Amino acid sequence: MKTKKALFITTLLLAIIGCKNTTTPPSIAVKSCEKTILNYIKFRDNGPIKDYQALFTQDATFNIPKLNVSLSSNKQIADRAAQAMLSNKTIHMITSMHIEPNSMNTLSSTAHFILYMIDKKDKQKTTKIFNGRYVDSLLLDNGRCFIQTRKVLIDRMDTLGHIDL
């Protein structure tokens, strides 16, 4: 009987110690990552590009499978955004987001978005509308949340007649 009791207590202690070592980030980490995701749309639409680039880890990846886009550093990501901002005016909107802690310093996120895009040079062109999801792996470092990987899943692409953005 004592052996069973000792085994039970040992197992219980190991379980408690194991849980303690794999605690998830506090809710403050989730709030930090919410801010990063919201800042993404703010800086992507209006800049500055250096603030946009700072949202990503240095070795971040950014993929849009439907558009055959595959980038592998925060510099490539920022360069692509800067180039796009020269010719297009965009308005991004996040309609919902869910952030899930994975470990002490990693989280995953899915954020649903709508994007309106109009050509800056030819105002008579149609407005493009994209609906989809940002599926992210996020990294918490010194209380700041960074996008480590972003996969942009486009669920729908539409066009409207000209509208002023």
Backbone as JSON, one array per atom type, in Angstrom:
{
  "sequence": "MKTKKALFITTLLLAIIGCKNTTTPPSIAVKSCEKTILNYIKFRDNGPIKDYQALFTQDATFNIPKLNVSLSSNKQIADRAAQAMLSNKTIHMITSMHIEPNSMNTLSSTAHFILYMIDKKDKQKTTKIFNGRYVDSLLLDNGRCFIQTRKVLIDRMDTLGHIDL",
  "N": [[0.83, -1.19, 0.0], [1.99, 1.23, 0.81], [3.84, 1.57, -1.19], [2.26, 1.98, -3.48], [1.04, 4.38, -2.74], [3.28, 6.07, -2.53], [4.14, 5.97, -5.17], [1.95, 7.16, -6.43], [2.03, 9.76, -5.3], [4.56, 10.6, -6.19], [4.12, 10.57, -8.97], [2.11, 12.51, -9.14], [3.51, 14.78, -8.2], [5.46, 15.0, -10.21], [3.81, 15.59, -12.36], [2.77, 18.07, -11.57], [5.12, 19.61, -11.41], [5.92, 19.4, -14.06], [3.81, 20.76, -15.35], [4.24, 23.27, -14.32], [6.64, 23.99, -15.55], [5.89, 24.31, -18.18], [4.25, 26.49, -18.43], [1.97, 28.78, -19.88], [2.28, 31.91, -21.69], [1.48, 34.93, -19.9], [-1.65, 36.8, -19.86], [-0.91, 39.3, -20.64], [0.96, 38.91, -22.64], [-0.63, 38.02, -24.74], [-2.1, 40.35, -25.18], [-0.02, 42.04, -26.04], [0.57, 40.8, -28.48], [-1.85, 41.12, -29.81], [-1.74, 43.86, -30.19], [0.47, 44.0, -31.95], [-0.6, 42.73, -34.25], [-2.67, 44.49, -34.89], [-1.17, 46.79, -35.31], [0.16, 45.99, -37.57], [-1.69, 46.29, -39.72], [-2.07, 49.04, -39.6], [0.56, 50.17, -40.05], [1.13, 48.95, -42.49], [-0.69, 50.07, -44.24], [-0.19, 52.84, -44.01], [2.46, 53.33, -43.32], [5.13, 54.33, -41.08], [7.56, 52.56, -43.07], [9.78, 51.5, -41.69], [8.74, 51.04, -39.16], [6.82, 49.16, -39.79], [8.48, 47.06, -40.72], [9.74, 46.46, -38.31], [7.88, 44.95, -36.96], [8.26, 42.32, -37.53], [10.24, 39.34, -37.02], [13.76, 39.14, -37.61], [14.37, 37.01, -39.33], [11.93, 36.4, -40.43], [9.19, 34.78, -42.15], [7.01, 35.17, -44.94], [4.19, 34.41, -46.61], [2.06, 34.19, -49.42], [0.17, 32.09, -50.75], [-1.79, 32.01, -52.92], [-1.02, 34.09, -54.54], [1.5, 33.49, -55.24], [3.61, 34.44, -53.62], [6.5, 34.53, -51.72], [8.44, 35.26, -49.12], [11.45, 35.8, -47.2], [12.65, 37.25, -45.08], [12.65, 40.03, -42.76], [13.46, 42.29, -44.08], [13.01, 41.75, -46.85], [10.24, 41.57, -46.71], [9.53, 44.17, -45.89], [10.57, 45.65, -48.06], [8.95, 44.75, -50.16], [6.45, 45.72, -49.3], [6.96, 48.5, -49.3], [7.36, 48.95, -52.03], [4.82, 48.25, -53.02], [3.29, 50.23, -51.82], [3.92, 52.45, -53.29], [2.43, 52.31, -55.63], [-0.18, 51.53, -54.97], [-3.08, 52.3, -53.03], [-4.14, 51.26, -49.92], [-6.54, 49.83, -47.68], [-6.68, 48.09, -44.84], [-8.59, 45.87, -42.84], [-9.18, 44.32, -39.77], [-11.31, 41.78, -38.94], [-11.76, 39.89, -37.02], [-9.9, 38.19, -34.44], [-7.91, 35.53, -33.14], [-5.84, 34.55, -30.62], [-3.53, 32.24, -29.49], [-1.71, 31.01, -26.84], [1.27, 29.06, -27.07], [3.62, 28.23, -25.85], [6.03, 29.34, -23.42], [7.13, 31.55, -24.79], [6.05, 31.6, -27.35], [3.35, 32.03, -29.61], [0.3, 31.42, -31.39], [-1.72, 32.63, -34.06], [-4.79, 33.51, -35.61], [-6.16, 35.74, -37.78], [-8.87, 37.34, -39.21], [-9.35, 39.11, -42.21], [-10.2, 42.01, -44.23], [-9.38, 43.57, -47.2], [-9.08, 46.51, -48.98], [-8.11, 47.75, -52.12], [-6.74, 50.15, -54.25], [-5.57, 51.47, -57.34], [-3.13, 53.92, -57.33], [-2.26, 55.53, -59.43], [-4.04, 55.3, -61.55], [-6.97, 56.31, -61.09], [-9.43, 55.57, -62.04], [-9.54, 52.87, -62.3], [-10.83, 49.68, -61.22], [-11.74, 48.89, -57.83], [-10.07, 46.61, -55.81], [-10.97, 43.89, -53.77], [-10.09, 41.93, -51.07], [-10.68, 39.09, -49.13], [-9.79, 37.23, -46.29], [-7.46, 35.27, -44.3], [-4.97, 35.84, -41.86], [-2.54, 33.76, -40.85], [-0.55, 33.18, -38.26], [2.66, 32.63, -36.71], [3.87, 33.62, -33.69], [6.32, 35.42, -31.83], [7.45, 36.05, -28.63], [9.46, 38.43, -27.17], [11.27, 39.86, -24.71], [8.91, 41.08, -23.73], [7.8, 42.14, -26.03], [5.96, 41.47, -28.96], [6.49, 39.66, -31.91], [6.05, 39.01, -35.39], [6.73, 35.91, -36.6], [6.25, 33.96, -38.54], [4.13, 34.37, -41.3], [1.28, 33.42, -42.95], [-0.72, 34.15, -45.57], [-3.91, 33.6, -46.26], [-6.01, 33.73, -48.86], [-9.37, 33.96, -49.15], [-11.32, 34.96, -50.79], [-11.55, 36.99, -53.72], [-12.55, 40.02, -55.05], [-13.92, 42.56, -57.27], [-14.79, 46.0, -57.41], [-16.61, 48.74, -58.84], [-15.08, 51.93, -59.39], [-14.13, 53.41, -56.32], [-13.54, 55.98, -53.93], [-10.81, 55.9, -51.82]],
  "CA": [[0.0, 0.0, 0.0], [2.86, 2.4, 0.87], [4.48, 1.71, -2.5], [1.27, 2.59, -4.37], [0.87, 5.76, -2.29], [4.5, 6.78, -2.91], [4.11, 6.08, -6.62], [0.92, 8.14, -6.75], [2.53, 11.09, -4.91], [5.65, 10.91, -7.11], [3.5, 10.88, -10.26], [1.42, 13.79, -8.97], [4.53, 15.83, -8.13], [6.03, 15.16, -11.54], [2.8, 16.26, -13.19], [2.71, 19.47, -11.14], [6.38, 20.23, -11.83], [5.86, 19.48, -15.52], [2.89, 21.84, -15.7], [4.87, 24.53, -13.94], [7.68, 24.3, -16.52], [5.32, 24.59, -19.49], [3.19, 27.47, -18.31], [1.8, 29.62, -21.06], [2.5, 33.32, -21.4], [0.35, 35.59, -19.26], [-2.54, 37.51, -20.78], [-0.2, 40.47, -21.15], [1.59, 38.48, -23.89], [-1.69, 38.02, -25.75], [-2.37, 41.78, -25.45], [1.1, 42.52, -26.84], [0.43, 40.25, -29.83], [-3.0, 41.81, -30.42], [-1.23, 45.17, -30.62], [1.3, 43.77, -33.13], [-1.46, 42.43, -35.38], [-3.36, 45.73, -35.26], [-0.16, 47.7, -35.87], [0.46, 45.51, -38.92], [-2.56, 46.95, -40.71], [-1.81, 50.49, -39.51], [1.82, 50.5, -40.72], [1.1, 48.47, -43.88], [-1.46, 51.03, -45.03], [0.27, 54.23, -43.93], [3.86, 53.46, -42.92], [6.38, 54.26, -41.83], [8.04, 51.22, -43.41], [10.69, 51.0, -40.65], [7.89, 50.51, -38.08], [6.24, 47.94, -40.35], [9.54, 46.05, -40.71], [10.03, 46.12, -36.91], [6.86, 44.02, -36.45], [8.66, 40.97, -37.9], [11.57, 38.9, -36.63], [14.71, 39.35, -38.71], [14.29, 35.87, -40.25], [10.5, 36.12, -40.63], [8.72, 34.34, -43.47], [5.73, 35.78, -45.31], [3.75, 33.66, -47.78], [0.69, 34.33, -49.94], [0.15, 31.02, -51.76], [-2.6, 32.3, -54.11], [-0.33, 35.08, -55.37], [2.87, 33.0, -55.41], [4.54, 35.31, -52.9], [7.23, 33.83, -50.66], [9.51, 36.14, -48.65], [12.12, 35.11, -46.09], [13.32, 38.12, -44.1], [11.87, 41.23, -42.55], [13.87, 43.26, -45.1], [12.24, 41.44, -48.06], [8.84, 41.9, -46.43], [9.43, 45.63, -45.9], [10.81, 46.12, -49.42], [7.74, 44.47, -50.96], [5.41, 46.66, -48.87], [7.33, 49.84, -49.77], [7.1, 48.97, -53.47], [3.37, 48.23, -53.21], [2.73, 51.51, -51.37], [4.16, 53.45, -54.33], [1.42, 52.24, -56.68], [-1.52, 51.2, -54.49], [-3.61, 52.77, -51.76], [-4.84, 50.13, -49.3], [-7.17, 49.91, -46.36], [-6.84, 46.76, -44.23], [-9.43, 45.8, -41.65], [-9.23, 43.03, -39.08], [-12.69, 41.57, -38.5], [-11.69, 39.11, -35.78], [-8.61, 37.52, -34.26], [-7.8, 34.59, -32.03], [-4.43, 34.31, -30.31], [-3.41, 31.09, -28.6], [-0.35, 30.74, -26.35], [1.78, 27.72, -27.31], [4.64, 27.98, -24.83], [6.38, 30.54, -22.68], [7.41, 32.7, -25.63], [5.48, 31.48, -28.69], [1.9, 32.04, -29.7], [-0.2, 31.31, -32.76], [-2.83, 33.55, -34.24], [-5.54, 33.6, -36.86], [-6.9, 37.0, -37.84], [-9.62, 37.48, -40.45], [-9.17, 40.47, -42.72], [-10.73, 42.52, -45.49], [-8.44, 44.53, -47.75], [-9.49, 47.28, -50.15], [-6.91, 48.24, -52.79], [-6.99, 50.93, -55.47], [-4.38, 51.93, -58.03], [-2.92, 55.35, -57.09], [-1.99, 56.24, -60.67], [-5.24, 55.29, -62.4], [-8.09, 56.35, -60.14], [-10.64, 55.02, -62.64], [-9.51, 51.41, -62.22], [-11.72, 49.11, -60.22], [-11.2, 48.63, -56.49], [-9.96, 45.18, -55.52], [-11.31, 43.54, -52.39], [-9.61, 40.61, -50.67], [-11.1, 38.57, -47.82], [-8.99, 36.07, -45.96], [-6.96, 35.06, -42.94], [-3.55, 35.85, -41.55], [-2.22, 32.67, -39.93], [0.76, 33.61, -37.79], [3.42, 32.16, -35.55], [4.33, 34.85, -33.04], [7.42, 35.23, -30.89], [7.5, 37.05, -27.57], [10.85, 38.69, -26.79], [11.32, 41.01, -23.79], [7.6, 41.71, -23.63], [7.32, 42.56, -27.34], [5.5, 40.39, -29.81], [6.94, 39.78, -33.29], [5.54, 38.01, -36.33], [7.82, 35.05, -37.05], [5.79, 33.46, -39.84], [2.77, 34.8, -41.67], [0.71, 32.82, -44.15], [-1.92, 34.89, -45.92], [-4.83, 32.73, -46.99], [-7.05, 34.53, -49.49], [-10.58, 33.16, -49.32], [-12.14, 35.53, -51.86], [-11.08, 38.22, -54.36], [-13.63, 40.64, -55.82], [-13.66, 43.91, -57.73], [-15.91, 46.94, -57.4], [-16.34, 49.91, -59.65], [-14.21, 52.89, -58.7], [-14.53, 54.11, -55.09], [-12.43, 56.75, -53.36], [-10.34, 55.43, -50.52]],
  "C": [[0.87, 1.25, 0.0], [3.53, 2.63, -0.48], [3.53, 2.38, -3.49], [1.09, 4.06, -4.04], [2.08, 6.61, -2.71], [4.55, 6.99, -4.42], [3.1, 7.14, -7.07], [1.43, 9.56, -6.46], [3.66, 11.52, -5.84], [5.09, 11.32, -8.48], [2.82, 12.23, -10.22], [2.42, 14.95, -8.94], [5.18, 16.07, -9.48], [5.08, 15.89, -12.48], [2.74, 17.75, -12.84], [3.97, 20.21, -11.59], [6.39, 20.4, -13.35], [4.95, 20.59, -15.99], [3.53, 23.19, -15.4], [5.92, 24.94, -14.96], [7.13, 24.63, -17.9], [4.18, 25.59, -19.39], [3.15, 28.35, -19.55], [2.02, 31.08, -20.68], [1.28, 33.93, -20.73], [-0.49, 36.35, -20.29], [-1.89, 38.77, -21.33], [0.51, 40.15, -22.47], [0.57, 38.49, -25.02], [-2.02, 39.46, -26.15], [-1.27, 42.37, -26.33], [0.98, 42.05, -28.29], [-0.79, 40.84, -30.55], [-2.55, 43.16, -30.97], [-0.38, 45.02, -31.88], [0.43, 43.54, -34.37], [-2.22, 43.68, -35.84], [-2.38, 46.75, -35.83], [0.24, 47.27, -37.27], [-0.4, 46.26, -39.94], [-2.34, 48.46, -40.73], [-0.56, 50.86, -40.31], [1.84, 50.03, -42.17], [0.35, 49.45, -44.77], [-0.8, 52.4, -45.11], [1.74, 54.42, -43.6], [3.95, 54.0, -41.5], [6.86, 52.81, -41.98], [8.96, 50.66, -42.32], [9.88, 50.44, -39.47], [7.2, 49.22, -38.52], [7.25, 46.8, -40.28], [9.82, 45.56, -39.28], [8.99, 45.19, -36.29], [7.27, 42.56, -36.65], [10.02, 40.63, -37.3], [12.48, 39.08, -37.85], [14.61, 38.24, -39.77], [12.84, 35.46, -40.54], [10.24, 35.59, -42.04], [7.32, 34.89, -43.68], [5.3, 35.12, -46.62], [2.3, 33.98, -48.13], [0.58, 33.31, -51.07], [-0.62, 31.36, -53.03], [-1.94, 33.28, -55.06], [1.12, 34.7, -55.64], [3.92, 33.93, -54.8], [5.17, 34.49, -51.78], [8.46, 34.67, -50.3], [10.14, 35.54, -47.41], [13.0, 36.0, -45.22], [12.46, 39.36, -43.9], [12.24, 42.32, -43.55], [13.1, 43.01, -46.4], [10.78, 41.83, -47.89], [8.63, 43.41, -46.51], [9.62, 46.19, -47.31], [9.59, 45.91, -50.31], [6.63, 45.44, -50.6], [5.7, 48.07, -49.39], [7.04, 49.98, -51.27], [5.59, 49.03, -53.74], [2.75, 49.58, -52.84], [2.95, 52.62, -52.41], [3.02, 53.47, -55.35], [-0.01, 51.99, -56.21], [-1.84, 51.88, -53.16], [-4.42, 51.62, -51.18], [-5.48, 50.54, -47.99], [-7.39, 48.47, -45.91], [-7.78, 46.88, -43.04], [-9.34, 44.39, -41.07], [-10.65, 42.87, -38.57], [-12.78, 40.72, -37.25], [-10.29, 38.52, -35.67], [-8.69, 36.6, -33.06], [-6.32, 34.28, -31.84], [-4.37, 33.23, -29.23], [-1.96, 30.93, -28.15], [0.03, 29.28, -26.6], [2.77, 27.3, -26.23], [4.95, 29.31, -24.17], [6.61, 31.75, -23.58], [6.92, 32.56, -27.08], [3.96, 31.43, -28.61], [1.53, 31.8, -31.16], [-1.46, 32.16, -32.86], [-3.49, 33.32, -35.59], [-6.35, 34.88, -36.78], [-7.58, 37.08, -39.2], [-9.51, 38.93, -40.91], [-9.99, 40.71, -43.97], [-9.74, 43.58, -45.94], [-9.05, 45.18, -48.99], [-8.22, 47.85, -50.78], [-7.3, 48.95, -54.08], [-5.67, 51.41, -56.03], [-4.25, 53.45, -57.83], [-2.8, 56.15, -58.39], [-3.22, 56.33, -61.58], [-6.46, 55.16, -61.5], [-9.38, 55.75, -60.72], [-10.67, 53.49, -62.64], [-10.44, 50.93, -61.12], [-10.98, 48.91, -58.89], [-11.19, 47.12, -56.29], [-10.26, 44.97, -54.04], [-10.86, 42.1, -52.14], [-10.17, 40.28, -49.29], [-10.23, 37.36, -47.54], [-8.55, 36.03, -44.53], [-5.45, 35.22, -42.92], [-3.34, 34.74, -40.52], [-0.76, 32.87, -39.53], [1.33, 32.71, -36.71], [4.06, 33.41, -34.98], [5.38, 34.51, -32.0], [7.42, 36.38, -29.9], [8.96, 37.19, -27.13], [10.89, 39.98, -25.98], [10.01, 41.8, -23.76], [7.03, 42.22, -24.94], [6.98, 41.34, -28.17], [5.91, 40.67, -31.26], [6.29, 38.69, -34.13], [6.74, 37.22, -36.85], [7.49, 34.41, -38.4], [4.38, 33.98, -40.07], [2.42, 34.12, -42.98], [-0.61, 33.55, -44.4], [-2.78, 33.98, -46.8], [-5.96, 33.59, -47.54], [-8.24, 33.62, -49.77], [-11.41, 33.65, -50.51], [-11.48, 36.8, -52.39], [-12.23, 38.74, -55.23], [-13.15, 41.98, -56.35], [-14.95, 44.72, -57.65], [-15.59, 48.0, -58.43], [-15.49, 50.86, -58.81], [-14.87, 53.43, -57.42], [-13.31, 54.87, -54.57], [-12.08, 56.2, -52.0], [-9.59, 56.53, -49.82]]
}
